[in-house]
Amino acid sequence: MRAVLCREWGPPESLVIEERPSPEPGKDEVVISVKAANVSFANVLAIAGKHQKQQERPFSPGGEVAGVIKAVGEGVSAFKPGDAVVGLGKQGGCAEEVIAPVASLRRIPAGVDFKVAVASGSSYSTSLYALRERGRLQPGETLLVLGASGGVGLAAVELGKLMGARVIACASTQEKLDLCQRYGADELINYQTGNLRDEIKRLTGDRGVDVVYDPVGGQYADPAMRSMAWGGRYLVVGFATGEIPKIPLNLALLKGASIVGVWIGGLQARAPATNSRLLDELMAMVQAGTLRPCVSAAYPLDRTADALNDLKNRKVTGKIVITP
Ligand SMILES: NC(=O)c1ccc[n+]([C@@H]2O[C@H](COP(=O)([O-])OP(=O)(O)OC[C@H]3O[C@@H](n4cnc5c(N)ncnc54)[C@H](OP(=O)(O)O)[C@@H]3O)[C@@H](O)[C@H]2O)c1
């Protein structure tokens, strides 16, 4: 089977594709024949050796996978070969076959596409966990989403709207903002051409926003923090700009505000049952048609580098997937 591998830290074009032996499932594991694999900005950081949690090389980039079970290991009774599942592999998803622990698997309901199943995973669970559990977003509150047309950002727009918030989406182009509007954003700010602080003030007056969802960091964090309402919650999700901002703590004091970290990897490791419940809830919403994860493009395995370059160059909207 073919797998994309990161052997040396570097840009996407330094990835190699190699023929590898088919993996054998161990106890409580299955082998999934991959139909769609999640890729995200975090993979760009991971292959460059810049992710906060560094992996041992060689490794395949990519997150969770959706596909069909090819083989089951000892002790596996709940799943059988041929079952359509989504799960988190022991290694990255950009490969034709991946080993996944049974504990990470959920069934893909009839009628849900492999690409959509994979797109509704960690991007949505990150945003649901962030807004509901960490940010305690309430109906009628104002939610500001930075990087709003990206993988986690668009999920936050869609979920924030479903939770009854007034959603202000921020992105760098009109095309990206139009997508946010289709996913429920009430107000739009182009933070590339406009002044973020002035625009938030125009939309919220002196009150400001209750919750900030920030997956980008960099130069946008300071004006967003200064635009918060009394008692606001600033959700630290990621740093797609590549710059970890430094926030003056007096702002938190003056606004009675909380700066709240969000890390879905930490939740997966420390509270797997909670993480599992979030994923079940999201899959049920996808099946019911309440959520419509946006898969804007699918790339074959040998174009994984192009997919990661598109993420790196801010060319992606919603989710993109690899389809081995
Ligand atoms: N905390 C967690 O548990 C968690 C979970 C998932 C992801 N993350 C992190 O969240 C961040 C976003 O992930 P994602 O999957 O949503 O990525 P994505 O799909 O690539 O979206 C990132 C967004 O950031 C904006 N951006 C601003 N400056 C950028 C730059 N210099 N390069 C690239 N994008 C830039 C882009 O929108 P504009 O062009 O409109 O600005 C883009 O839509 C990443 O840092 C990732 O590691 C964290």
PDB file of N, CA and C and ligand atoms in Angstrom, residues 39-43 45 51 122-123 126 129 146-154 170-173 176 191-192 213-216 219-220 236-242 261-266 310-319, ligand 1:
ATOM      1  N   VAL A  39      -7.050  16.545   6.326  1.00  0.00           N
ATOM      2  CA  VAL A  39      -5.791  17.304   6.447  1.00  0.00           C
ATOM      3  C   VAL A  39      -6.144  18.709   6.916  1.00  0.00           C
ATOM      4  N   SER A  40      -5.224  19.312   7.673  1.00  0.00           N
ATOM      5  CA  SER A  40      -5.513  20.630   8.228  1.00  0.00           C
ATOM      6  C   SER A  40      -4.214  21.410   8.383  1.00  0.00           C
ATOM      7  N   PHE A  41      -4.360  22.649   8.783  1.00  0.00           N
ATOM      8  CA  PHE A  41      -3.193  23.516   8.932  1.00  0.00           C
ATOM      9  C   PHE A  41      -2.174  22.922   9.910  1.00  0.00           C
ATOM     10  N   ALA A  42      -2.678  22.205  10.919  1.00  0.00           N
ATOM     11  CA  ALA A  42      -1.778  21.610  11.909  1.00  0.00           C
ATOM     12  C   ALA A  42      -0.779  20.662  11.230  1.00  0.00           C
ATOM     13  N   ASN A  43      -1.185  20.010  10.120  1.00  0.00           N
ATOM     14  CA  ASN A  43      -0.274  19.103   9.414  1.00  0.00           C
ATOM     15  C   ASN A  43       0.865  19.868   8.738  1.00  0.00           C
ATOM     16  N   LEU A  45       2.217  22.534   9.955  1.00  0.00           N
ATOM     17  CA  LEU A  45       3.148  22.807  11.055  1.00  0.00           C
ATOM     18  C   LEU A  45       3.901  21.535  11.433  1.00  0.00           C
ATOM     19  N   HIS A  51       5.116  22.064  14.966  1.00  0.00           N
ATOM     20  CA  HIS A  51       3.923  21.847  15.795  1.00  0.00           C
ATOM     21  C   HIS A  51       4.342  21.746  17.255  1.00  0.00           C
ATOM     22  N   SER A 122     -12.714  16.267  13.883  1.00  0.00           N
ATOM     23  CA  SER A 122     -12.029  17.093  14.893  1.00  0.00           C
ATOM     24  C   SER A 122     -12.222  18.595  14.709  1.00  0.00           C
ATOM     25  N   SER A 123     -12.458  19.071  13.476  1.00  0.00           N
ATOM     26  CA  SER A 123     -12.690  20.520  13.322  1.00  0.00           C
ATOM     27  C   SER A 123     -13.968  20.906  14.054  1.00  0.00           C
ATOM     28  N   THR A 126     -13.628  20.322  17.927  1.00  0.00           N
ATOM     29  CA  THR A 126     -12.863  21.428  18.526  1.00  0.00           C
ATOM     30  C   THR A 126     -13.786  22.626  18.767  1.00  0.00           C
ATOM     31  N   TYR A 129     -16.589  21.877  21.448  1.00  0.00           N
ATOM     32  CA  TYR A 129     -15.940  21.871  22.768  1.00  0.00           C
ATOM     33  C   TYR A 129     -15.591  23.309  23.179  1.00  0.00           C
ATOM     34  N   LEU A 146     -12.534  34.598  14.268  1.00  0.00           N
ATOM     35  CA  LEU A 146     -11.417  34.963  13.381  1.00  0.00           C
ATOM     36  C   LEU A 146     -11.100  33.756  12.490  1.00  0.00           C
ATOM     37  N   GLY A 147     -10.528  34.002  11.315  1.00  0.00           N
ATOM     38  CA  GLY A 147     -10.239  32.880  10.399  1.00  0.00           C
ATOM     39  C   GLY A 147     -11.499  32.078  10.132  1.00  0.00           C
ATOM     40  N   ALA A 148     -12.616  32.807   9.937  1.00  0.00           N
ATOM     41  CA  ALA A 148     -13.939  32.184  10.004  1.00  0.00           C
ATOM     42  C   ALA A 148     -14.277  31.262   8.829  1.00  0.00           C
ATOM     43  N   SER A 149     -13.535  31.353   7.724  1.00  0.00           N
ATOM     44  CA  SER A 149     -13.867  30.464   6.601  1.00  0.00           C
ATOM     45  C   SER A 149     -13.000  29.214   6.602  1.00  0.00           C
ATOM     46  N   GLY A 150     -12.079  29.082   7.579  1.00  0.00           N
ATOM     47  CA  GLY A 150     -11.189  27.915   7.619  1.00  0.00           C
ATOM     48  C   GLY A 150     -11.869  26.709   8.247  1.00  0.00           C
ATOM     49  N   GLY A 151     -11.105  25.645   8.438  1.00  0.00           N
ATOM     50  CA  GLY A 151     -11.674  24.389   8.934  1.00  0.00           C
ATOM     51  C   GLY A 151     -12.391  24.543  10.265  1.00  0.00           C
ATOM     52  N   VAL A 152     -11.678  24.995  11.294  1.00  0.00           N
ATOM     53  CA  VAL A 152     -12.330  25.127  12.598  1.00  0.00           C
ATOM     54  C   VAL A 152     -13.196  26.378  12.652  1.00  0.00           C
ATOM     55  N   GLY A 153     -12.797  27.427  11.900  1.00  0.00           N
ATOM     56  CA  GLY A 153     -13.543  28.687  11.933  1.00  0.00           C
ATOM     57  C   GLY A 153     -14.954  28.540  11.384  1.00  0.00           C
ATOM     58  N   LEU A 154     -15.077  27.872  10.241  1.00  0.00           N
ATOM     59  CA  LEU A 154     -16.413  27.729   9.635  1.00  0.00           C
ATOM     60  C   LEU A 154     -17.306  26.844  10.518  1.00  0.00           C
ATOM     61  N   CYS A 170     -14.938  36.917  10.553  1.00  0.00           N
ATOM     62  CA  CYS A 170     -13.822  37.709  10.029  1.00  0.00           C
ATOM     63  C   CYS A 170     -12.986  36.839   9.096  1.00  0.00           C
ATOM     64  N   ALA A 171     -12.696  37.360   7.904  1.00  0.00           N
ATOM     65  CA  ALA A 171     -11.846  36.627   6.959  1.00  0.00           C
ATOM     66  C   ALA A 171     -11.175  37.636   6.041  1.00  0.00           C
ATOM     67  N   SER A 172     -10.292  37.112   5.152  1.00  0.00           N
ATOM     68  CA  SER A 172      -9.435  38.016   4.389  1.00  0.00           C
ATOM     69  C   SER A 172      -9.937  38.331   2.982  1.00  0.00           C
ATOM     70  N   THR A 173     -10.963  37.647   2.491  1.00  0.00           N
ATOM     71  CA  THR A 173     -11.472  37.967   1.148  1.00  0.00           C
ATOM     72  C   THR A 173     -13.006  37.940   1.149  1.00  0.00           C
ATOM     73  N   LYS A 176     -14.419  34.400   0.817  1.00  0.00           N
ATOM     74  CA  LYS A 176     -14.444  33.663   2.087  1.00  0.00           C
ATOM     75  C   LYS A 176     -15.589  34.155   2.964  1.00  0.00           C
ATOM     76  N   TYR A 191     -10.918  41.512   7.624  1.00  0.00           N
ATOM     77  CA  TYR A 191      -9.882  42.054   8.505  1.00  0.00           C
ATOM     78  C   TYR A 191      -8.570  42.315   7.777  1.00  0.00           C
ATOM     79  N   GLN A 192      -8.560  41.992   6.479  1.00  0.00           N
ATOM     80  CA  GLN A 192      -7.371  42.277   5.665  1.00  0.00           C
ATOM     81  C   GLN A 192      -7.422  43.722   5.162  1.00  0.00           C
ATOM     82  N   TYR A 213     -13.495  33.642  19.204  1.00  0.00           N
ATOM     83  CA  TYR A 213     -12.969  32.326  18.819  1.00  0.00           C
ATOM     84  C   TYR A 213     -11.758  32.604  17.933  1.00  0.00           C
ATOM     85  N   ASP A 214     -10.542  32.283  18.428  1.00  0.00           N
ATOM     86  CA  ASP A 214      -9.326  32.713  17.721  1.00  0.00           C
ATOM     87  C   ASP A 214      -8.430  31.544  17.299  1.00  0.00           C
ATOM     88  N   PRO A 215      -8.515  31.111  16.028  1.00  0.00           N
ATOM     89  CA  PRO A 215      -7.582  30.087  15.546  1.00  0.00           C
ATOM     90  C   PRO A 215      -6.409  30.690  14.768  1.00  0.00           C
ATOM     91  N   VAL A 216      -6.266  32.023  14.748  1.00  0.00           N
ATOM     92  CA  VAL A 216      -5.231  32.633  13.903  1.00  0.00           C
ATOM     93  C   VAL A 216      -4.132  33.352  14.672  1.00  0.00           C
ATOM     94  N   GLN A 219      -1.548  39.387  14.538  1.00  0.00           N
ATOM     95  CA  GLN A 219      -1.926  40.798  14.726  1.00  0.00           C
ATOM     96  C   GLN A 219      -3.404  40.990  15.049  1.00  0.00           C
ATOM     97  N   TYR A 220      -4.206  39.912  14.895  1.00  0.00           N
ATOM     98  CA  TYR A 220      -5.645  40.071  15.114  1.00  0.00           C
ATOM     99  C   TYR A 220      -6.032  39.931  16.594  1.00  0.00           C
ATOM    100  N   VAL A 236      -8.605  30.657  22.993  1.00  0.00           N
ATOM    101  CA  VAL A 236      -7.319  30.497  22.295  1.00  0.00           C
ATOM    102  C   VAL A 236      -7.333  29.134  21.611  1.00  0.00           C
ATOM    103  N   VAL A 237      -7.458  29.131  20.286  1.00  0.00           N
ATOM    104  CA  VAL A 237      -7.618  27.867  19.551  1.00  0.00           C
ATOM    105  C   VAL A 237      -6.380  27.539  18.716  1.00  0.00           C
ATOM    106  N   GLY A 238      -5.757  28.532  18.108  1.00  0.00           N
ATOM    107  CA  GLY A 238      -4.601  28.224  17.268  1.00  0.00           C
ATOM    108  C   GLY A 238      -3.924  29.472  16.755  1.00  0.00           C
ATOM    109  N   PHE A 239      -2.855  29.248  15.973  1.00  0.00           N
ATOM    110  CA  PHE A 239      -2.000  30.355  15.559  1.00  0.00           C
ATOM    111  C   PHE A 239      -1.667  30.210  14.068  1.00  0.00           C
ATOM    112  N   ALA A 240      -2.694  30.231  13.224  1.00  0.00           N
ATOM    113  CA  ALA A 240      -2.460  30.018  11.790  1.00  0.00           C
ATOM    114  C   ALA A 240      -1.583  31.108  11.183  1.00  0.00           C
ATOM    115  N   THR A 241      -1.528  32.287  11.785  1.00  0.00           N
ATOM    116  CA  THR A 241      -0.628  33.327  11.260  1.00  0.00           C
ATOM    117  C   THR A 241       0.832  32.965  11.498  1.00  0.00           C
ATOM    118  N   GLY A 242       1.067  31.981  12.370  1.00  0.00           N
ATOM    119  CA  GLY A 242       2.440  31.599  12.697  1.00  0.00           C
ATOM    120  C   GLY A 242       2.995  32.398  13.866  1.00  0.00           C
ATOM    121  N   GLY A 261      -7.915  28.501  27.200  1.00  0.00           N
ATOM    122  CA  GLY A 261      -7.258  27.632  26.235  1.00  0.00           C
ATOM    123  C   GLY A 261      -8.185  26.507  25.792  1.00  0.00           C
ATOM    124  N   VAL A 262      -8.027  26.123  24.517  1.00  0.00           N
ATOM    125  CA  VAL A 262      -8.841  25.032  23.953  1.00  0.00           C
ATOM    126  C   VAL A 262      -7.893  24.079  23.251  1.00  0.00           C
ATOM    127  N   TRP A 263      -7.890  22.794  23.631  1.00  0.00           N
ATOM    128  CA  TRP A 263      -7.028  21.837  22.907  1.00  0.00           C
ATOM    129  C   TRP A 263      -7.736  20.493  22.828  1.00  0.00           C
ATOM    130  N   ILE A 264      -8.185  20.178  21.626  1.00  0.00           N
ATOM    131  CA  ILE A 264      -8.970  18.951  21.467  1.00  0.00           C
ATOM    132  C   ILE A 264      -8.084  17.715  21.687  1.00  0.00           C
ATOM    133  N   GLY A 265      -6.790  17.824  21.361  1.00  0.00           N
ATOM    134  CA  GLY A 265      -5.873  16.694  21.593  1.00  0.00           C
ATOM    135  C   GLY A 265      -5.786  16.371  23.081  1.00  0.00           C
ATOM    136  N   GLY A 266      -5.790  17.407  23.899  1.00  0.00           N
ATOM    137  CA  GLY A 266      -5.758  17.212  25.356  1.00  0.00           C
ATOM    138  C   GLY A 266      -7.028  16.540  25.835  1.00  0.00           C
ATOM    139  N   ASP A 310      -1.906  24.522  -0.336  1.00  0.00           N
ATOM    140  CA  ASP A 310      -3.104  25.369  -0.402  1.00  0.00           C
ATOM    141  C   ASP A 310      -3.505  25.851   0.998  1.00  0.00           C
ATOM    142  N   LEU A 311      -3.367  24.967   1.997  1.00  0.00           N
ATOM    143  CA  LEU A 311      -3.655  25.387   3.380  1.00  0.00           C
ATOM    144  C   LEU A 311      -2.657  26.469   3.815  1.00  0.00           C
ATOM    145  N   LYS A 312      -1.377  26.206   3.507  1.00  0.00           N
ATOM    146  CA  LYS A 312      -0.310  27.134   3.905  1.00  0.00           C
ATOM    147  C   LYS A 312      -0.513  28.511   3.273  1.00  0.00           C
ATOM    148  N   ASN A 313      -1.007  28.526   2.029  1.00  0.00           N
ATOM    149  CA  ASN A 313      -1.132  29.782   1.287  1.00  0.00           C
ATOM    150  C   ASN A 313      -2.518  30.412   1.398  1.00  0.00           C
ATOM    151  N   ARG A 314      -3.279  30.000   2.397  1.00  0.00           N
ATOM    152  CA  ARG A 314      -4.602  30.601   2.695  1.00  0.00           C
ATOM    153  C   ARG A 314      -5.574  30.466   1.531  1.00  0.00           C
ATOM    154  N   LYS A 315      -5.416  29.401   0.721  1.00  0.00           N
ATOM    155  CA  LYS A 315      -6.280  29.238  -0.451  1.00  0.00           C
ATOM    156  C   LYS A 315      -7.500  28.379  -0.171  1.00  0.00           C
ATOM    157  N   VAL A 316      -7.558  27.808   1.050  1.00  0.00           N
ATOM    158  CA  VAL A 316      -8.609  26.813   1.323  1.00  0.00           C
ATOM    159  C   VAL A 316      -9.800  27.458   2.016  1.00  0.00           C
ATOM    160  N   THR A 317     -10.999  27.002   1.663  1.00  0.00           N
ATOM    161  CA  THR A 317     -12.178  27.361   2.446  1.00  0.00           C
ATOM    162  C   THR A 317     -12.788  26.068   2.993  1.00  0.00           C
ATOM    163  N   GLY A 318     -13.363  26.152   4.188  1.00  0.00           N
ATOM    164  CA  GLY A 318     -13.945  24.964   4.811  1.00  0.00           C
ATOM    165  C   GLY A 318     -12.887  23.886   4.962  1.00  0.00           C
ATOM    166  N   LYS A 319     -13.268  22.644   4.660  1.00  0.00           N
ATOM    167  CA  LYS A 319     -12.337  21.525   4.814  1.00  0.00           C
ATOM    168  C   LYS A 319     -11.884  21.003   3.455  1.00  0.00           C
TER     169      LYS A 319
HETATM  170  N1  LIG B   1      -6.791  23.941  19.708  1.00  0.00           N
HETATM  171  C1  LIG B   1      -7.177  22.884  19.016  1.00  0.00           C
HETATM  172  O1  LIG B   1      -7.600  21.863  19.561  1.00  0.00           O
HETATM  173  C2  LIG B   1      -7.117  22.960  17.519  1.00  0.00           C
HETATM  174  C3  LIG B   1      -7.830  22.040  16.715  1.00  0.00           C
HETATM  175  C4  LIG B   1      -7.770  22.189  15.332  1.00  0.00           C
HETATM  176  C5  LIG B   1      -6.975  23.193  14.775  1.00  0.00           C
HETATM  177  N2  LIG B   1      -6.269  24.023  15.593  1.00  0.00           N
HETATM  178  C6  LIG B   1      -5.438  25.110  15.058  1.00  0.00           C
HETATM  179  O2  LIG B   1      -6.285  26.119  14.532  1.00  0.00           O
HETATM  180  C7  LIG B   1      -5.631  26.775  13.457  1.00  0.00           C
HETATM  181  C8  LIG B   1      -6.551  26.763  12.243  1.00  0.00           C
HETATM  182  O3  LIG B   1      -6.746  25.425  11.824  1.00  0.00           O
HETATM  183  P1  LIG B   1      -7.674  25.093  10.571  1.00  0.00           P
HETATM  184  O4  LIG B   1      -7.664  23.636  10.414  1.00  0.00           O
HETATM  185  O5  LIG B   1      -8.960  25.815  10.683  1.00  0.00           O
HETATM  186  O6  LIG B   1      -6.803  25.763   9.411  1.00  0.00           O
HETATM  187  P2  LIG B   1      -7.296  26.373   8.015  1.00  0.00           P
HETATM  188  O7  LIG B   1      -8.451  25.609   7.509  1.00  0.00           O
HETATM  189  O8  LIG B   1      -6.072  26.520   7.194  1.00  0.00           O
HETATM  190  O9  LIG B   1      -7.830  27.832   8.429  1.00  0.00           O
HETATM  191  C9  LIG B   1      -6.955  28.787   8.972  1.00  0.00           C
HETATM  192  C10 LIG B   1      -7.480  30.180   8.658  1.00  0.00           C
HETATM  193  O10 LIG B   1      -6.556  31.102   9.215  1.00  0.00           O
HETATM  194  C11 LIG B   1      -6.501  32.247   8.422  1.00  0.00           C
HETATM  195  N3  LIG B   1      -5.114  32.739   8.346  1.00  0.00           N
HETATM  196  C12 LIG B   1      -4.693  33.931   8.760  1.00  0.00           C
HETATM  197  N4  LIG B   1      -3.390  34.072   8.548  1.00  0.00           N
HETATM  198  C13 LIG B   1      -2.961  32.937   7.988  1.00  0.00           C
HETATM  199  C14 LIG B   1      -1.692  32.495   7.534  1.00  0.00           C
HETATM  200  N5  LIG B   1      -0.600  33.268   7.615  1.00  0.00           N
HETATM  201  N6  LIG B   1      -1.602  31.266   7.000  1.00  0.00           N
HETATM  202  C15 LIG B   1      -2.676  30.472   6.912  1.00  0.00           C
HETATM  203  N7  LIG B   1      -3.922  30.845   7.333  1.00  0.00           N
HETATM  204  C16 LIG B   1      -4.054  32.071   7.866  1.00  0.00           C
HETATM  205  C17 LIG B   1      -7.040  31.889   7.044  1.00  0.00           C
HETATM  206  O11 LIG B   1      -8.167  32.714   6.794  1.00  0.00           O
HETATM  207  P3  LIG B   1      -8.035  34.178   6.210  1.00  0.00           P
HETATM  208  O12 LIG B   1      -7.268  34.103   4.936  1.00  0.00           O
HETATM  209  O13 LIG B   1      -9.446  34.546   6.017  1.00  0.00           O
HETATM  210  O14 LIG B   1      -7.345  34.982   7.276  1.00  0.00           O
HETATM  211  C18 LIG B   1      -7.540  30.447   7.172  1.00  0.00           C
HETATM  212  O15 LIG B   1      -8.860  30.306   6.713  1.00  0.00           O
HETATM  213  C19 LIG B   1      -4.308  26.065  13.236  1.00  0.00           C
HETATM  214  O16 LIG B   1      -3.290  26.785  13.896  1.00  0.00           O
HETATM  215  C20 LIG B   1      -4.516  24.715  13.913  1.00  0.00           C
HETATM  216  O17 LIG B   1      -3.314  24.149  14.380  1.00  0.00           O
HETATM  217  C21 LIG B   1      -6.336  23.930  16.945  1.00  0.00           C
END
